[in-house]
Amino acid sequence: MRALRLDTALSEPLLHYLRELAQWNRTYNLTAVREPLDMVTKHLLDSLAVLPHLNGRQVIDVGSGAGLPGIPLALADPARPFVLLDSNGKKAAFLRHAVRTLGLAQVEVVNARVEQYARGAGRGRFDSVISRAFASLAEMLEQAGPLCALHGRILAMKGQFPQDELDALRQHTAGFEVEGVVPLKVPGLAAERHLVIFCRA
């Protein structure tokens, strides 16, 4: 926690979340990572590494799955409203359980496809649209772009530098352009992590 300059008091709620995730994972297969120590590095610390890059007030985690990165970020920033969006009913059920158990009053869980939500209540609502679950940058821009507010940012979490995906984008894709690609330092993780940041063109 100190390596990410976070309050050590955050450790207990984060570990509480991991205990709930491990318990539900036995039945619902929410994540392929099963070892608790691996979960700390690959889930918690990986998620928290993007905290300094959140923009504005309203945040949505698209394809939240088991709540990553949304729940660790919401625990670290309880004053900021979050929406956790996932189309899988079992994953949404876990998200609701985790939000309730952890007392995350500022977090809303939405069980819907991103395209559906972007056409309705979510359109143009969010200052930060974040995900680590989309298959490609182009798909994220196309499907989640409409969720982004006028001066918002889209934050795509990636492993290795996604040169092929960046090359596949047009200079301006769906009204967005690349603002930067930031290497992320995740304590205890040797693998590469990058955050691709888009802004409205």
Tab-separated table of C-alpha atoms in Angstrom:
chain	number	residue	atom	x	y	z
A	1	MET	CA	0.000	0.000	0.000
A	2	ARG	CA	2.853	2.378	0.809
A	3	ALA	CA	4.348	1.819	-2.650
A	4	LEU	CA	1.139	3.218	-4.158
A	5	ARG	CA	0.960	6.002	-1.530
A	6	LEU	CA	-2.324	4.727	-0.131
A	7	ASP	CA	-3.565	4.729	3.446
A	8	THR	CA	-2.708	1.444	5.180
A	9	ALA	CA	-6.207	1.541	6.761
A	10	LEU	CA	-7.452	0.528	3.319
A	11	SER	CA	-5.919	-2.929	3.760
A	12	GLU	CA	-8.749	-4.419	5.824
A	13	PRO	CA	-11.661	-3.549	3.495
A	14	LEU	CA	-9.592	-4.685	0.510
A	15	LEU	CA	-8.861	-8.023	2.169
A	16	HIS	CA	-12.535	-8.325	3.108
A	17	TYR	CA	-13.367	-7.913	-0.569
A	18	LEU	CA	-10.822	-10.597	-1.503
A	19	ARG	CA	-12.326	-13.021	1.028
A	20	GLU	CA	-15.770	-12.518	-0.497
A	21	LEU	CA	-14.346	-12.915	-3.996
A	22	ALA	CA	-12.523	-16.139	-3.082
A	23	GLN	CA	-15.669	-17.585	-1.503
A	24	TRP	CA	-17.923	-16.783	-4.464
A	25	ASN	CA	-15.233	-17.824	-6.921
A	26	ARG	CA	-15.539	-21.449	-5.797
A	27	THR	CA	-19.078	-21.558	-7.180
A	28	TYR	CA	-19.300	-18.900	-9.874
A	29	ASN	CA	-15.800	-18.891	-11.406
A	30	LEU	CA	-15.506	-15.106	-11.299
A	31	THR	CA	-11.750	-15.043	-11.895
A	32	ALA	CA	-9.072	-17.448	-13.095
A	33	VAL	CA	-6.708	-16.162	-10.389
A	34	ARG	CA	-7.284	-18.343	-7.311
A	35	GLU	CA	-4.236	-17.994	-5.064
A	36	PRO	CA	-4.827	-15.263	-2.426
A	37	LEU	CA	-1.345	-13.740	-2.794
A	38	ASP	CA	-1.737	-13.631	-6.569
A	39	MET	CA	-5.112	-11.924	-6.088
A	40	VAL	CA	-3.473	-9.192	-4.008
A	41	THR	CA	-0.949	-8.387	-6.741
A	42	LYS	CA	-2.883	-9.155	-9.928
A	43	HIS	CA	-6.244	-7.814	-8.779
A	44	LEU	CA	-5.949	-5.318	-5.918
A	45	LEU	CA	-2.630	-3.611	-6.616
A	46	ASP	CA	-3.140	-3.771	-10.376
A	47	SER	CA	-6.490	-1.987	-9.976
A	48	LEU	CA	-5.207	0.613	-7.524
A	49	ALA	CA	-2.296	1.563	-9.795
A	50	VAL	CA	-4.738	3.482	-12.030
A	51	LEU	CA	-6.245	5.571	-9.196
A	52	PRO	CA	-4.170	8.739	-9.935
A	53	HIS	CA	-5.443	8.724	-13.525
A	54	LEU	CA	-9.169	8.922	-12.800
A	55	ASN	CA	-10.712	12.070	-14.225
A	56	GLY	CA	-13.564	14.158	-12.807
A	57	ARG	CA	-16.314	12.852	-10.582
A	58	GLN	CA	-18.478	10.152	-12.183
A	59	VAL	CA	-16.677	6.867	-12.957
A	60	ILE	CA	-17.916	3.731	-14.716
A	61	ASP	CA	-16.133	0.371	-14.765
A	62	VAL	CA	-17.246	-1.286	-18.006
A	63	GLY	CA	-17.308	-5.083	-17.992
A	64	SER	CA	-16.570	-5.004	-14.284
A	65	GLY	CA	-16.758	-8.791	-13.863
A	66	ALA	CA	-15.674	-9.500	-10.296
A	67	GLY	CA	-15.472	-5.759	-9.591
A	68	LEU	CA	-12.071	-5.026	-11.056
A	69	PRO	CA	-10.861	-2.369	-11.090
A	70	GLY	CA	-14.050	-0.692	-9.788
A	71	ILE	CA	-14.365	-2.053	-6.256
A	72	PRO	CA	-10.739	-1.457	-5.151
A	73	LEU	CA	-10.932	2.042	-6.645
A	74	ALA	CA	-14.238	2.757	-4.893
A	75	LEU	CA	-12.791	1.580	-1.576
A	76	ALA	CA	-9.803	3.874	-2.062
A	77	ASP	CA	-11.965	6.859	-3.096
A	78	PRO	CA	-15.258	6.691	-1.143
A	79	ALA	CA	-16.324	10.227	-2.065
A	80	ARG	CA	-16.434	9.517	-5.803
A	81	PRO	CA	-19.539	7.869	-7.352
A	82	PHE	CA	-18.921	4.667	-9.312
A	83	VAL	CA	-21.040	2.510	-11.590
A	84	LEU	CA	-20.069	-1.140	-12.069
A	85	LEU	CA	-21.476	-2.376	-15.384
A	86	ASP	CA	-21.632	-6.023	-16.383
A	87	SER	CA	-23.981	-8.021	-18.602
A	88	ASN	CA	-23.457	-11.327	-16.750
A	89	GLY	CA	-26.191	-11.906	-14.172
A	90	LYS	CA	-24.084	-14.035	-11.809
A	91	LYS	CA	-21.275	-11.505	-11.816
A	92	ALA	CA	-23.742	-8.671	-11.214
A	93	ALA	CA	-25.166	-10.641	-8.271
A	94	PHE	CA	-21.686	-10.874	-6.759
A	95	LEU	CA	-21.111	-7.177	-7.365
A	96	ARG	CA	-24.327	-6.286	-5.523
A	97	HIS	CA	-23.357	-8.580	-2.661
A	98	ALA	CA	-19.869	-7.067	-2.427
A	99	VAL	CA	-21.154	-3.493	-2.580
A	100	ARG	CA	-23.674	-4.213	0.169
A	101	THR	CA	-21.208	-6.139	2.367
A	102	LEU	CA	-18.504	-3.499	2.037
A	103	GLY	CA	-20.903	-0.599	2.652
A	104	LEU	CA	-20.088	1.128	-0.636
A	105	ALA	CA	-23.007	3.540	-0.673
A	106	GLN	CA	-21.543	5.523	-3.585
A	107	VAL	CA	-21.462	2.486	-5.904
A	108	GLU	CA	-24.270	1.455	-8.267
A	109	VAL	CA	-24.337	-1.945	-9.987
A	110	VAL	CA	-25.940	-2.139	-13.444
A	111	ASN	CA	-26.653	-5.506	-15.085
A	112	ALA	CA	-26.790	-4.602	-18.796
A	113	ARG	CA	-24.851	-4.755	-22.028
A	114	VAL	CA	-22.650	-1.716	-22.579
A	115	GLU	CA	-24.364	-0.824	-25.871
A	116	GLN	CA	-27.781	-0.899	-24.190
A	117	TYR	CA	-26.677	1.235	-21.252
A	118	ALA	CA	-24.856	3.692	-23.541
A	119	ARG	CA	-28.061	4.278	-25.503
A	120	GLY	CA	-30.038	5.009	-22.342
A	121	ALA	CA	-29.246	6.137	-18.793
A	122	GLY	CA	-25.472	6.058	-19.200
A	123	ARG	CA	-25.100	8.161	-22.331
A	124	GLY	CA	-22.650	11.047	-21.894
A	125	ARG	CA	-22.728	10.678	-18.111
A	126	PHE	CA	-19.211	9.712	-17.045
A	127	ASP	CA	-16.000	11.673	-16.582
A	128	SER	CA	-13.924	8.464	-16.495
A	129	VAL	CA	-14.812	5.312	-18.427
A	130	ILE	CA	-12.434	2.529	-17.402
A	131	SER	CA	-12.081	-1.128	-18.289
A	132	ARG	CA	-9.563	-3.924	-18.337
A	133	ALA	CA	-11.916	-6.413	-19.986
A	134	PHE	CA	-12.367	-5.190	-23.561
A	135	ALA	CA	-10.797	-7.264	-26.327
A	136	SER	CA	-9.463	-4.289	-28.257
A	137	LEU	CA	-9.103	-0.525	-28.039
A	138	ALA	CA	-11.254	-0.078	-31.139
A	139	GLU	CA	-14.110	-2.070	-29.588
A	140	MET	CA	-13.865	-0.120	-26.354
A	141	LEU	CA	-14.084	3.203	-28.150
A	142	GLU	CA	-16.971	2.075	-30.309
A	143	GLN	CA	-19.060	0.521	-27.541
A	144	ALA	CA	-18.135	2.519	-24.438
A	145	GLY	CA	-17.343	5.854	-26.089
A	146	PRO	CA	-20.958	7.083	-25.896
A	147	LEU	CA	-20.797	6.768	-22.087
A	148	CYS	CA	-18.085	9.424	-21.888
A	149	ALA	CA	-18.946	12.998	-20.914
A	150	LEU	CA	-17.845	15.952	-23.046
A	151	HIS	CA	-14.564	16.536	-21.210
A	152	GLY	CA	-14.180	12.964	-20.026
A	153	ARG	CA	-11.521	10.332	-20.538
A	154	ILE	CA	-11.545	6.689	-21.554
A	155	LEU	CA	-8.996	4.595	-19.676
A	156	ALA	CA	-8.088	1.204	-21.134
A	157	MET	CA	-6.013	-1.092	-18.935
A	158	LYS	CA	-3.579	-3.240	-20.932
A	159	GLY	CA	-0.616	-5.527	-20.333
A	160	GLN	CA	2.200	-5.072	-22.821
A	161	PHE	CA	2.351	-1.871	-24.840
A	162	PRO	CA	-0.572	-2.380	-27.286
A	163	GLN	CA	1.205	-1.215	-30.438
A	164	ASP	CA	-0.845	-3.384	-32.825
A	165	GLU	CA	-4.124	-2.106	-31.369
A	166	LEU	CA	-2.935	1.490	-31.570
A	167	ASP	CA	-1.804	1.011	-35.169
A	168	ALA	CA	-5.251	-0.370	-36.021
A	169	LEU	CA	-6.964	2.806	-34.857
A	170	ARG	CA	-7.657	5.648	-37.207
A	171	GLN	CA	-6.151	8.965	-36.157
A	172	HIS	CA	-9.494	9.916	-34.663
A	173	THR	CA	-11.708	6.974	-33.783
A	174	ALA	CA	-15.313	7.556	-32.746
A	175	GLY	CA	-14.468	11.162	-31.814
A	176	PHE	CA	-11.517	10.265	-29.555
A	177	GLU	CA	-7.771	10.550	-29.807
A	178	VAL	CA	-4.942	9.035	-27.791
A	179	GLU	CA	-3.840	11.382	-25.040
A	180	GLY	CA	-1.099	9.077	-23.815
A	181	VAL	CA	0.018	5.573	-22.939
A	182	VAL	CA	1.217	5.415	-19.346
A	183	PRO	CA	3.359	2.553	-18.001
A	184	LEU	CA	1.988	1.417	-14.650
A	185	LYS	CA	4.145	0.220	-11.768
A	186	VAL	CA	2.367	-2.557	-9.877
A	187	PRO	CA	4.230	-3.586	-6.702
A	188	GLY	CA	5.279	-7.235	-6.814
A	189	LEU	CA	4.329	-7.711	-10.469
A	190	ALA	CA	7.071	-8.328	-13.011
A	191	ALA	CA	4.748	-8.283	-16.029
A	192	GLU	CA	4.178	-5.087	-17.996
A	193	ARG	CA	1.095	-2.954	-17.399
A	194	HIS	CA	-0.016	0.070	-19.416
A	195	LEU	CA	-2.910	2.490	-19.313
A	196	VAL	CA	-4.105	3.902	-22.640
A	197	ILE	CA	-5.823	7.259	-22.114
A	198	PHE	CA	-8.222	8.677	-24.705
A	199	CYS	CA	-9.798	12.118	-24.767
A	200	ARG	CA	-12.509	13.507	-27.009
A	201	ALA	CA	-11.082	14.813	-30.262
